[in-house]
mmCIF file of C-alpha atoms in Angstrom:
data_model
loop_
_atom_site.group_PDB
_atom_site.id
_atom_site.type_symbol
_atom_site.label_atom_id
_atom_site.label_comp_id
_atom_site.label_asym_id
_atom_site.label_seq_id
_atom_site.Cartn_x
_atom_site.Cartn_y
_atom_site.Cartn_z
ATOM 1 C CA UNK C 922 91.447 152.334 94.529
ATOM 2 C CA UNK C 923 92.849 150.956 91.383
ATOM 3 C CA UNK C 924 96.079 150.019 93.099
ATOM 4 C CA UNK C 925 94.170 148.288 95.821
ATOM 5 C CA UNK C 926 92.160 146.362 93.175
ATOM 6 C CA UNK C 927 95.414 145.438 91.355
ATOM 7 C CA UNK C 928 96.933 144.139 94.497
ATOM 8 C CA UNK C 929 93.813 142.144 95.315
ATOM 9 C CA UNK C 930 93.782 140.707 91.775
ATOM 10 C CA UNK C 931 97.462 139.773 92.035
ATOM 11 C CA UNK C 932 96.815 138.138 95.360
ATOM 12 C CA UNK C 933 93.876 136.154 93.954
ATOM 13 C CA UNK C 934 95.952 135.056 91.081
ATOM 14 C CA UNK C 935 98.826 133.853 93.297
ATOM 15 C CA UNK C 936 96.285 131.953 95.330
ATOM 16 C CA UNK C 937 94.952 130.324 92.257
ATOM 17 C CA UNK C 938 98.524 129.426 91.344
ATOM 18 C CA UNK C 939 99.128 127.717 94.633
ATOM 19 C CA UNK C 940 95.943 125.810 94.433
ATOM 20 C CA UNK C 941 96.781 124.656 90.912
ATOM 21 C CA UNK C 942 100.246 123.488 92.228
ATOM 22 C CA UNK C 943 98.785 121.600 95.096
ATOM 23 C CA UNK C 944 96.326 119.878 92.738
ATOM 24 C CA UNK C 945 99.245 118.987 90.439
ATOM 25 C CA UNK C 946 101.260 117.637 93.455
ATOM 26 C CA UNK C 947 98.517 115.370 94.759
ATOM 27 C CA UNK C 948 97.799 113.992 91.397
ATOM 28 C CA UNK C 949 101.434 112.703 91.206
ATOM 29 C CA UNK C 950 102.434 109.253 92.429
ATOM 30 C CA UNK C 951 104.090 109.355 95.860
ATOM 31 C CA UNK C 952 107.468 108.813 94.338
ATOM 32 C CA UNK C 953 107.398 111.925 92.288
ATOM 33 C CA UNK C 954 105.764 114.089 94.946
ATOM 34 C CA UNK C 955 108.816 115.408 96.796
ATOM 35 C CA UNK C 956 110.968 116.332 93.795
ATOM 36 C CA UNK C 957 108.182 118.115 92.105
ATOM 37 C CA UNK C 958 107.213 119.976 95.381
ATOM 38 C CA UNK C 959 110.784 121.243 95.812
ATOM 39 C CA UNK C 960 110.877 122.313 92.210
ATOM 40 C CA UNK C 961 107.647 124.162 92.536
ATOM 41 C CA UNK C 962 108.663 125.776 95.861
ATOM 42 C CA UNK C 963 111.915 126.972 94.401
ATOM 43 C CA UNK C 964 110.043 128.541 91.487
ATOM 44 C CA UNK C 965 107.800 130.406 93.786
ATOM 45 C CA UNK C 966 110.751 131.689 95.908
ATOM 46 C CA UNK C 967 112.569 132.778 92.674
ATOM 47 C CA UNK C 968 109.413 134.697 91.756
ATOM 48 C CA UNK C 969 109.470 136.542 95.135
ATOM 49 C CA UNK C 970 106.500 134.723 96.512
ATOM 50 C CA UNK C 971 107.924 133.540 99.852
ATOM 51 C CA UNK C 972 104.597 132.764 101.393
ATOM 52 C CA UNK C 973 103.489 130.629 98.454
ATOM 53 C CA UNK C 974 106.824 128.830 98.586
ATOM 54 C CA UNK C 975 106.253 128.077 102.317
ATOM 55 C CA UNK C 976 102.787 126.765 101.675
ATOM 56 C CA UNK C 977 103.925 124.574 98.852
ATOM 57 C CA UNK C 978 106.859 123.354 100.989
ATOM 58 C CA UNK C 979 104.453 122.468 103.806
ATOM 59 C CA UNK C 980 102.501 119.947 101.602
ATOM 60 C CA UNK C 981 103.004 116.399 102.813
ATOM 61 C CA UNK C 982 103.652 113.453 100.587
ATOM 62 C CA UNK C 983 100.628 111.218 100.439
ATOM 63 C CA UNK C 984 100.769 107.462 101.340
ATOM 64 C CA UNK C 985 100.157 105.024 98.638
ATOM 65 C CA UNK C 986 96.563 104.477 99.949
ATOM 66 C CA UNK C 987 95.772 108.137 100.119
ATOM 67 C CA UNK C 988 97.227 108.681 96.582
ATOM 68 C CA UNK C 989 95.024 105.835 95.226
ATOM 69 C CA UNK C 990 91.969 107.441 96.924
ATOM 70 C CA UNK C 991 92.890 110.755 95.413
ATOM 71 C CA UNK C 992 93.322 109.134 92.036
ATOM 72 C CA UNK C 993 89.859 107.635 92.285
ATOM 73 C CA UNK C 994 88.338 111.039 93.130
ATOM 74 C CA UNK C 995 90.028 112.752 90.172
ATOM 75 C CA UNK C 996 89.560 109.967 87.600
ATOM 76 C CA UNK C 997 85.962 109.085 88.370
ATOM 77 C CA UNK C 998 84.323 112.513 89.139
ATOM 78 C CA UNK C 999 80.719 111.459 88.500
ATOM 79 C CA UNK C 1000 80.920 108.399 90.597
ATOM 80 C CA UNK C 1001 82.677 110.327 93.335
ATOM 81 C CA UNK C 1002 79.977 112.911 93.447
ATOM 82 C CA UNK C 1003 77.275 110.136 93.675
ATOM 83 C CA UNK C 1004 79.349 108.437 96.385
ATOM 84 C CA UNK C 1005 79.524 111.709 98.361
ATOM 85 C CA UNK C 1006 75.745 112.123 97.877
ATOM 86 C CA UNK C 1007 75.226 108.669 99.152
ATOM 87 C CA UNK C 1008 77.328 109.414 102.280
ATOM 88 C CA UNK C 1009 75.158 112.463 103.120
ATOM 89 C CA UNK C 1010 71.942 110.407 102.633
ATOM 90 C CA UNK C 1011 73.278 107.597 104.801
ATOM 91 C CA UNK C 1012 74.370 109.992 107.598
ATOM 92 C CA UNK C 1013 70.895 111.496 107.619
ATOM 93 C CA UNK C 1014 69.247 108.154 107.395
ATOM 94 C CA UNK C 1015 71.195 106.936 110.430
ATOM 95 C CA UNK C 1016 69.146 109.071 112.791
ATOM 96 C CA UNK C 1017 65.753 108.098 111.352
ATOM 97 C CA UNK C 1018 65.692 104.698 109.798
ATOM 98 C CA UNK C 1019 64.828 101.412 111.597
ATOM 99 C CA UNK C 1020 67.386 98.651 111.823
ATOM 100 C CA UNK C 1021 65.849 96.815 108.760
ATOM 101 C CA UNK C 1022 66.171 99.911 106.573
ATOM 102 C CA UNK C 1023 69.742 100.537 107.777
ATOM 103 C CA UNK C 1024 70.714 96.928 107.140
ATOM 104 C CA UNK C 1025 69.497 97.218 103.516
ATOM 105 C CA UNK C 1026 71.421 100.442 102.990
ATOM 106 C CA UNK C 1027 74.531 99.042 104.583
ATOM 107 C CA UNK C 1028 74.501 96.088 102.272
ATOM 108 C CA UNK C 1029 74.447 98.555 99.352
ATOM 109 C CA UNK C 1030 77.197 100.492 101.043
ATOM 110 C CA UNK C 1031 79.455 97.531 101.406
ATOM 111 C CA UNK C 1032 78.969 96.571 97.707
ATOM 112 C CA UNK C 1033 79.739 100.155 96.457
ATOM 113 C CA UNK C 1034 82.818 100.535 98.734
ATOM 114 C CA UNK C 1035 84.140 97.167 97.498
ATOM 115 C CA UNK C 1036 83.581 98.083 93.808
ATOM 116 C CA UNK C 1037 85.119 101.561 94.126
ATOM 117 C CA UNK C 1038 88.069 100.059 95.971
ATOM 118 C CA UNK C 1039 88.566 97.702 93.100
ATOM 119 C CA UNK C 1040 88.429 100.580 90.651
ATOM 120 C CA UNK C 1041 91.024 102.568 92.757
ATOM 121 C CA UNK C 1042 93.309 99.457 92.683
ATOM 122 C CA UNK C 1043 92.872 99.116 88.791
ATOM 123 C CA UNK C 1044 93.617 102.775 88.348
ATOM 124 C CA UNK C 1045 96.780 102.537 90.441
ATOM 125 C CA UNK C 1046 97.748 99.422 88.559
ATOM 126 C CA UNK C 1047 97.204 101.074 85.207
ATOM 127 C CA UNK C 1048 99.444 103.983 86.518
ATOM 128 C CA UNK C 1049 102.323 101.571 87.336
ATOM 129 C CA UNK C 1050 101.691 101.323 91.093
ATOM 130 C CA UNK C 1051 99.800 98.149 91.991
ATOM 131 C CA UNK C 1052 98.377 98.112 95.536
ATOM 132 C CA UNK C 1053 99.085 95.430 98.037
ATOM 133 C CA UNK C 1054 96.211 93.746 99.972
ATOM 134 C CA UNK C 1055 97.006 95.897 103.083
ATOM 135 C CA UNK C 1056 97.022 99.152 101.051
ATOM 136 C CA UNK C 1057 93.699 98.302 99.334
ATOM 137 C CA UNK C 1058 92.183 97.654 102.771
ATOM 138 C CA UNK C 1059 93.318 101.157 103.711
ATOM 139 C CA UNK C 1060 91.575 102.526 100.608
ATOM 140 C CA UNK C 1061 88.360 100.702 101.642
ATOM 141 C CA UNK C 1062 88.662 102.232 105.221
ATOM 142 C CA UNK C 1063 89.062 105.568 103.640
ATOM 143 C CA UNK C 1064 85.988 105.134 101.539
ATOM 144 C CA UNK C 1065 83.936 104.014 104.554
ATOM 145 C CA UNK C 1066 85.189 107.076 106.416
ATOM 146 C CA UNK C 1067 83.974 109.315 103.582
ATOM 147 C CA UNK C 1068 80.496 107.808 103.938
ATOM 148 C CA UNK C 1069 80.405 108.100 107.766
ATOM 149 C CA UNK C 1070 82.141 111.368 108.428
ATOM 150 C CA UNK C 1071 81.340 114.717 106.741
ATOM 151 C CA UNK C 1072 84.771 116.134 107.576
ATOM 152 C CA UNK C 1073 86.306 113.067 105.913
ATOM 153 C CA UNK C 1074 84.018 113.542 102.956
ATOM 154 C CA UNK C 1075 85.113 117.176 102.503
ATOM 155 C CA UNK C 1076 88.848 116.263 102.707
ATOM 156 C CA UNK C 1077 88.470 113.504 100.157
ATOM 157 C CA UNK C 1078 86.388 115.837 97.895
ATOM 158 C CA UNK C 1079 89.453 118.064 97.651
ATOM 159 C CA UNK C 1080 91.512 115.194 96.303
ATOM 160 C CA UNK C 1081 94.498 116.002 98.549
ATOM 161 C CA UNK C 1082 94.489 113.280 101.136
ATOM 162 C CA UNK C 1083 97.847 112.721 102.831
ATOM 163 C CA UNK C 1084 97.064 109.484 104.620
ATOM 164 C CA UNK C 1085 94.345 106.893 104.877
ATOM 165 C CA UNK C 1086 91.199 107.828 106.826
ATOM 166 C CA UNK C 1087 89.552 105.871 109.528
ATOM 167 C CA UNK C 1088 85.688 105.690 109.871
ATOM 168 C CA UNK C 1089 84.048 106.602 113.245
ATOM 169 C CA UNK C 1090 83.243 103.657 115.370
ATOM 170 C CA UNK C 1091 79.588 104.393 115.843
ATOM 171 C CA UNK C 1092 78.704 104.595 112.131
ATOM 172 C CA UNK C 1093 80.928 101.654 111.267
ATOM 173 C CA UNK C 1094 79.099 99.445 113.836
ATOM 174 C CA UNK C 1095 75.735 100.546 112.760
ATOM 175 C CA UNK C 1096 76.635 100.213 109.120
ATOM 176 C CA UNK C 1097 77.837 96.694 109.480
ATOM 177 C CA UNK C 1098 74.429 95.214 109.192
ATOM 178 C CA UNK C 1099 74.711 93.172 112.407
ATOM 179 C CA UNK C 1100 72.060 95.166 114.143
ATOM 180 C CA UNK C 1101 74.548 95.746 117.120
ATOM 181 C CA UNK C 1102 73.689 99.337 117.319
ATOM 182 C CA UNK C 1103 70.302 101.045 117.304
ATOM 183 C CA UNK C 1104 69.843 104.123 115.236
ATOM 184 C CA UNK C 1105 69.085 107.311 117.147
ATOM 185 C CA UNK C 1106 65.514 108.575 117.150
ATOM 186 C CA UNK C 1107 64.448 112.244 116.621
ATOM 187 C CA UNK C 1108 60.879 111.705 117.788
ATOM 188 C CA UNK C 1109 59.607 113.366 120.986
ATOM 189 C CA UNK C 1110 57.653 111.378 123.343
ATOM 190 C CA UNK C 1111 54.333 112.786 124.507
ATOM 191 C CA UNK C 1112 54.214 114.126 128.091
ATOM 192 C CA UNK C 1113 52.793 111.776 130.732
ATOM 193 C CA UNK C 1114 49.262 112.696 131.832
ATOM 194 C CA UNK C 1115 49.107 114.713 135.102
ATOM 195 C CA UNK C 1116 47.796 112.851 138.213
ATOM 196 C CA UNK C 1117 45.856 115.942 139.316
ATOM 197 C CA UNK C 1118 44.127 116.876 136.175
ATOM 198 C CA UNK C 1119 42.072 115.044 133.624
ATOM 199 C CA UNK C 1120 44.064 114.443 130.452
ATOM 200 C CA UNK C 1121 43.133 116.893 127.766
ATOM 201 C CA UNK C 1122 43.946 117.447 124.182
ATOM 202 C CA UNK C 1123 46.794 119.658 125.198
ATOM 203 C CA UNK C 1124 48.696 116.800 126.893
ATOM 204 C CA UNK C 1125 48.695 114.548 123.720
ATOM 205 C CA UNK C 1126 50.688 115.389 120.559
ATOM 206 C CA UNK C 1127 48.243 116.069 117.778
ATOM 207 C CA UNK C 1128 48.041 113.301 115.121
ATOM 208 C CA UNK C 1129 49.297 115.588 112.338
ATOM 209 C CA UNK C 1130 52.640 115.945 114.068
ATOM 210 C CA UNK C 1131 53.171 112.216 114.162
ATOM 211 C CA UNK C 1132 52.110 111.948 110.558
ATOM 212 C CA UNK C 1133 54.637 114.679 109.691
ATOM 213 C CA UNK C 1134 57.543 112.998 111.487
ATOM 214 C CA UNK C 1135 56.622 109.602 109.799
ATOM 215 C CA UNK C 1136 56.466 111.344 106.400
ATOM 216 C CA UNK C 1137 59.809 112.956 106.917
ATOM 217 C CA UNK C 1138 61.282 109.633 107.924
ATOM 218 C CA UNK C 1139 59.867 107.955 104.848
ATOM 219 C CA UNK C 1140 61.121 110.619 102.558
ATOM 220 C CA UNK C 1141 64.657 110.511 104.078
ATOM 221 C CA UNK C 1142 64.572 106.729 103.729
ATOM 222 C CA UNK C 1143 63.482 107.024 100.166
ATOM 223 C CA UNK C 1144 66.261 109.599 99.394
ATOM 224 C CA UNK C 1145 68.839 107.392 100.960
ATOM 225 C CA UNK C 1146 67.678 104.309 98.993
ATOM 226 C CA UNK C 1147 67.447 106.308 95.762
ATOM 227 C CA UNK C 1148 71.056 107.543 96.294
ATOM 228 C CA UNK C 1149 72.256 104.054 97.080
ATOM 229 C CA UNK C 1150 70.498 102.636 94.026
ATOM 230 C CA UNK C 1151 71.896 105.419 91.794
ATOM 231 C CA UNK C 1152 75.375 104.689 93.001
ATOM 232 C CA UNK C 1153 74.874 100.914 92.514
ATOM 233 C CA UNK C 1154 73.585 101.652 88.939
ATOM 234 C CA UNK C 1155 76.634 103.692 88.247
ATOM 235 C CA UNK C 1156 78.822 100.888 89.582
ATOM 236 C CA UNK C 1157 77.097 98.377 87.246
ATOM 237 C CA UNK C 1158 77.558 100.628 84.296
ATOM 238 C CA UNK C 1159 81.231 100.950 85.150
ATOM 239 C CA UNK C 1160 81.444 97.165 85.551
ATOM 240 C CA UNK C 1161 79.907 96.795 82.122
ATOM 241 C CA UNK C 1162 82.209 99.267 80.613
ATOM 242 C CA UNK C 1163 85.085 97.512 82.227
ATOM 243 C CA UNK C 1164 84.039 94.118 80.991
ATOM 244 C CA UNK C 1165 83.532 95.624 77.433
ATOM 245 C CA UNK C 1166 86.975 97.255 77.568
ATOM 246 C CA UNK C 1167 88.540 93.967 78.688
ATOM 247 C CA UNK C 1168 86.801 92.114 75.878
ATOM 248 C CA UNK C 1169 88.025 94.684 73.375
ATOM 249 C CA UNK C 1170 91.514 94.555 74.799
ATOM 250 C CA UNK C 1171 91.489 90.694 74.515
ATOM 251 C CA UNK C 1172 90.326 90.959 70.886
ATOM 252 C CA UNK C 1173 92.962 93.572 70.172
ATOM 253 C CA UNK C 1174 95.574 91.258 71.695
ATOM 254 C CA UNK C 1175 94.272 88.478 69.429
ATOM 255 C CA UNK C 1176 94.515 90.699 66.352
ATOM 256 C CA UNK C 1177 97.841 91.889 67.286
ATOM 257 C CA UNK C 1178 99.171 88.333 67.725
ATOM 258 C CA UNK C 1179 97.630 87.445 64.312
ATOM 259 C CA UNK C 1180 99.228 90.408 62.777
ATOM 260 C CA UNK C 1181 102.539 89.568 64.290
ATOM 261 C CA UNK C 1182 102.375 86.039 62.870
ATOM 262 C CA UNK C 1183 101.581 87.486 59.532
ATOM 263 C CA UNK C 1184 104.538 89.817 59.635
ATOM 264 C CA UNK C 1185 106.753 86.949 60.703
ATOM 265 C CA UNK C 1186 105.520 84.927 57.672
ATOM 266 C CA UNK C 1187 105.971 87.844 55.313
ATOM 267 C CA UNK C 1188 109.429 88.544 56.719
ATOM 268 C CA UNK C 1189 110.322 84.884 56.208
ATOM 269 C CA UNK C 1190 109.006 85.070 52.633
ATOM 270 C CA UNK C 1191 110.822 88.239 52.086
ATOM 271 C CA UNK C 1192 114.116 86.722 53.312
ATOM 272 C CA UNK C 1193 113.492 83.724 50.986
ATOM 273 C CA UNK C 1194 112.689 86.167 48.086
ATOM 274 C CA UNK C 1195 115.862 88.166 48.748
ATOM 275 C CA UNK C 1196 117.993 85.026 48.753
ATOM 276 C CA UNK C 1197 116.334 83.867 45.544
ATOM 277 C CA UNK C 1198 116.831 87.320 43.996
ATOM 278 C CA UNK C 1199 120.544 87.191 44.977
ATOM 279 C CA UNK C 1200 120.931 83.896 43.365
ATOM 280 C CA UNK C 1201 119.088 85.008 40.186
ATOM 281 C CA UNK C 1202 121.341 88.122 40.014
ATOM 282 C CA UNK C 1203 124.464 85.910 40.344
ATOM 283 C CA UNK C 1204 123.282 83.680 37.626
ATOM 284 C CA UNK C 1205 122.438 86.718 35.399
ATOM 285 C CA UNK C 1206 125.928 88.058 35.849
ATOM 286 C CA UNK C 1207 127.392 84.649 34.965
ATOM 287 C CA UNK C 1208 125.236 84.344 31.902
ATOM 288 C CA UNK C 1209 126.111 87.849 30.803
ATOM 289 C CA UNK C 1210 129.744 87.029 31.164
ATOM 290 C CA UNK C 1211 129.308 83.842 29.182
ATOM 291 C CA UNK C 1212 127.339 85.773 26.432
ATOM 292 C CA UNK C 1213 130.119 88.323 26.307
ATOM 293 C CA UNK C 1214 132.765 85.635 25.995
ATOM 294 C CA UNK C 1215 130.747 83.912 23.282
ATOM 295 C CA UNK C 1216 130.359 87.192 21.376
ATOM 296 C CA UNK C 1217 134.108 87.736 21.455
ATOM 297 C CA UNK C 1218 134.736 84.194 20.345
ATOM 298 C CA UNK C 1219 132.248 84.671 17.483
ATOM 299 C CA UNK C 1220 133.910 87.920 16.489
ATOM 300 C CA UNK C 1221 137.224 86.293 16.318
ATOM 301 C CA UNK C 1222 135.923 83.322 14.398
ATOM 302 C CA UNK C 1223 134.332 85.612 11.833
ATOM 303 C CA UNK C 1224 137.504 87.578 11.491
ATOM 304 C CA UNK C 1225 139.579 84.379 11.036
ATOM 305 C CA UNK C 1226 137.041 83.122 8.530
ATOM 306 C CA UNK C 1227 137.285 86.302 6.427
ATOM 307 C CA UNK C 1228 141.091 86.197 6.611
ATOM 308 C CA UNK C 1229 141.028 82.528 5.444
ATOM 309 C CA UNK C 1230 138.653 83.328 2.603
ATOM 310 C CA UNK C 1231 140.902 86.170 1.440
ATOM 311 C CA UNK C 1232 144.011 83.879 1.660
ATOM 312 C CA UNK C 1233 142.255 81.134 -0.346
ATOM 313 C CA UNK C 1234 141.173 83.766 -2.974
ATOM 314 C CA UNK C 1235 144.815 84.965 -3.283
ATOM 315 C CA UNK C 1236 146.200 81.474 -3.685
ATOM 316 C CA UNK C 1237 143.615 80.671 -6.258
ATOM 317 C CA UNK C 1238 144.612 83.788 -8.237
ATOM 318 C CA UNK C 1239 148.234 82.829 -8.143
ATOM 319 C CA UNK C 1240 147.527 79.374 -9.445
ATOM 320 C CA UNK C 1241 146.041 80.789 -12.575
#
């Protein structure tokens, strides 16, 4: 039993290793995906994990749009969870809301998709991989698919998309806000009265059932609207954070420019000071040389004066 448990533990650990490797790969920009995948697969083969190596090797490099969508999922986890919740609410609301309610939610959906798409483009740009207009449209299509299709939502939630997703046509038309499609109804129509019998209470749905259906529709509508409003609030917060960050960055750039100007001025002053110091040192050396020469001349003059005084004294003595 212990050996069996050990084997199971080792298998689980290897599985975790593979999942971690796949998460690592799909977090990389597309240009770095294949080299890292081959390196990781080779490591697994060298460790004797052939199955893991095959699984790693089977991972496909994501397109730029898929990578940007994965990057958004990983970099904005709270917003991503709210976005997934909004998708669940919208998919449920699609079967119960009237066209007016769907139009309101669809407008919110478009705003949120546009904002998240801009965030994905900014994240990609910050990572050194700016998105073209066509790639950003693919990101928007992927986000719309996440809202409309539960399978697409599950795939995006893993953060390992390989290519852009396409939303299903039915939800996309209904969500366009044009009223071109009519949401499906889940209500049951009451049976028609029998021609041979007098209508009775059993042929008409009881009023409480209608009330219950209406209450469920109202609750689902409120839930969908609350999810959309929460997502929009999060978008507004992120927009405010971005604006504050941009303002701080602009102020930092101004301070940096001012500091660079001060440094340039100080370097100029330093250069002038060094030149002045060099001139002063040269003058000092010249003055010291002149002082030494004057001292030598003074010493010679004093010696000559002493010799002259002695000679004069000697001559005076001879004259006596």
